Structures are given as C-alpha cells and as structure tokens.
Amino acid sequence: MKEKDEQQRRMVAGKLYNSSDTCLILLRTLTRSRVDRYNRTRAWQIVTRTRLIKKLFPNGGKSPFFEPPIRTEYGENVTFGDNFYMNFGCMLLDVAPIKIGHNVMFGPNVIVATPCHPLVAQERIMHNYDDGFHCWEYAKPIEIGDNVWIASSVTVCGGVKIGSNSVIAAGSVVVRDIPEGVLAGGVPAKVIRPITDEDRMFAAQNIAPPTGE
C-alpha cells in the first residue's frame, strides 16, 4: 500500500490539515468518479453495484446494499460490518474514520459528517502560502454500534458514538454520545426512553421469531 501523504496522516489523526493538498484532491477525485459511476447504475445491475461498493469501501463487511445516490469523500476511512443498508441520498463524509457495526440501517438522506472547521474566521478562510493555497480544517471520528436504525434526515456530527441496538428518530441532529438500547431524537438529539420488551411486535402480529432466538 502506498505510504500516506503527510496531510493525509494529519487528516485521519484529527489534526489541522490542508484540504487543498494535491494528494488529497487526487484521492477525492478518484472516489467521486467511482461514486458517480455507482449513482449511474440501474436497479438490476446488482453485480456491478457490488463490485463498485467494494472499490469505494474496501473496509466494508458482507452484503451491503446502498440505494443511489450516495456520497462519500474518501471511502477508505469508512469501516462497516455485515448487512449495512443505506436508503436514498445518504452521505458518509469520512475525513476522519467512520466505524459502523453489523446490521445497521440508514433511512433516506442521512448524513454522517466527520469534518470540522476552525471557529476563528482568520484560520478558516483560504490562505495563500509560498507553496500554494491552503484551506485548513480538521475532523472527529464517528462510531455507530451494531443493530442501529438511523431514521430519515438525521445528521450525525463528528466525535459522536451511538450505542448498539439504539434508534435515532427522523430529523434529529446527533451532537453527543447516545447509549445502547434507547430511542433518541430531537435537535440536539437526546434520549427519549429505553427500548423495552413492550416494543416487541412479532407476538402481537403472530409472526414467529427467527430460528434460534
């Protein structure tokens, strides 16, 4: 594997880095060309989609299914487990690492965004150095546990961890950690209540549980 560029190492480590770095621009361009190809595929081109997902997300698990259009910046900074599903219009902005567990579901228009920008305007705007233009930013990693459902139009911000078996209600903005096994929602998202046996639906509708459960 090619050694990482210095700015790429700083980026993944969460330090201020120059997003105008030539190496990073080339990586983003390659990823976006693959994303564009994926988004142009037709519903019946399952084999082609599977191959493109593997190229886009080399650290992904088995049996992902993504409804186009999708968006990502690098792809290689995303790790996901088996059976990851994304509905239409989702974004994985993986400047810092994004880690997603097994059996995770995203509703439409979910945004998982690791990038951050300096609050001080003088540090945030583009500057011209001797070696060219620099645009300084940084990022915070995101971690999503197993069996999580993130409903439509949720934004998950950098630095957040969402515990396994939790549900994030539609339209929420997640800016702080969410524990395991809860329903959370709102702007900013807060824990609404635990998910309990009273939420089970199989028995009430005469549906047998899967074998072994």
mmCIF file of N, CA and C in Angstrom, residues 21-31:
data_model
loop_
_atom_site.group_PDB
_atom_site.id
_atom_site.type_symbol
_atom_site.label_atom_id
_atom_site.label_comp_id
_atom_site.label_asym_id
_atom_site.label_seq_id
_atom_site.Cartn_x
_atom_site.Cartn_y
_atom_site.Cartn_z
ATOM 1 N N ASP A 21 -4.406 20.032 -0.325
ATOM 2 C CA ASP A 21 -3.235 19.225 -0.647
ATOM 3 C C ASP A 21 -3.486 18.419 -1.921
ATOM 4 N N THR A 22 -2.486 18.366 -2.792
ATOM 5 C CA THR A 22 -2.632 17.717 -4.095
ATOM 6 C C THR A 22 -2.991 16.244 -3.965
ATOM 7 N N CYS A 23 -2.334 15.548 -3.043
ATOM 8 C CA CYS A 23 -2.625 14.123 -2.837
ATOM 9 C C CYS A 23 -4.081 13.913 -2.458
ATOM 10 N N LEU A 24 -4.596 14.751 -1.556
ATOM 11 C CA LEU A 24 -5.979 14.606 -1.107
ATOM 12 C C LEU A 24 -6.968 14.944 -2.216
ATOM 13 N N ILE A 25 -6.645 15.950 -3.009
ATOM 14 C CA ILE A 25 -7.515 16.295 -4.136
ATOM 15 C C ILE A 25 -7.615 15.125 -5.107
ATOM 16 N N LEU A 26 -6.483 14.472 -5.377
ATOM 17 C CA LEU A 26 -6.488 13.324 -6.287
ATOM 18 C C LEU A 26 -7.305 12.166 -5.712
ATOM 19 N N LEU A 27 -7.157 11.908 -4.399
ATOM 20 C CA LEU A 27 -7.921 10.837 -3.759
ATOM 21 C C LEU A 27 -9.422 11.116 -3.827
ATOM 22 N N ARG A 28 -9.799 12.369 -3.527
ATOM 23 C CA ARG A 28 -11.225 12.723 -3.571
ATOM 24 C C ARG A 28 -11.776 12.613 -4.994
ATOM 25 N N THR A 29 -10.976 13.013 -5.969
ATOM 26 C CA THR A 29 -11.417 12.951 -7.358
ATOM 27 C C THR A 29 -11.643 11.512 -7.802
ATOM 28 N N LEU A 30 -10.728 10.612 -7.425
ATOM 29 C CA LEU A 30 -10.884 9.194 -7.755
ATOM 30 C C LEU A 30 -12.143 8.635 -7.109
ATOM 31 N N THR A 31 -12.344 8.964 -5.834
ATOM 32 C CA THR A 31 -13.533 8.465 -5.133
ATOM 33 C C THR A 31 -14.804 8.988 -5.763
#
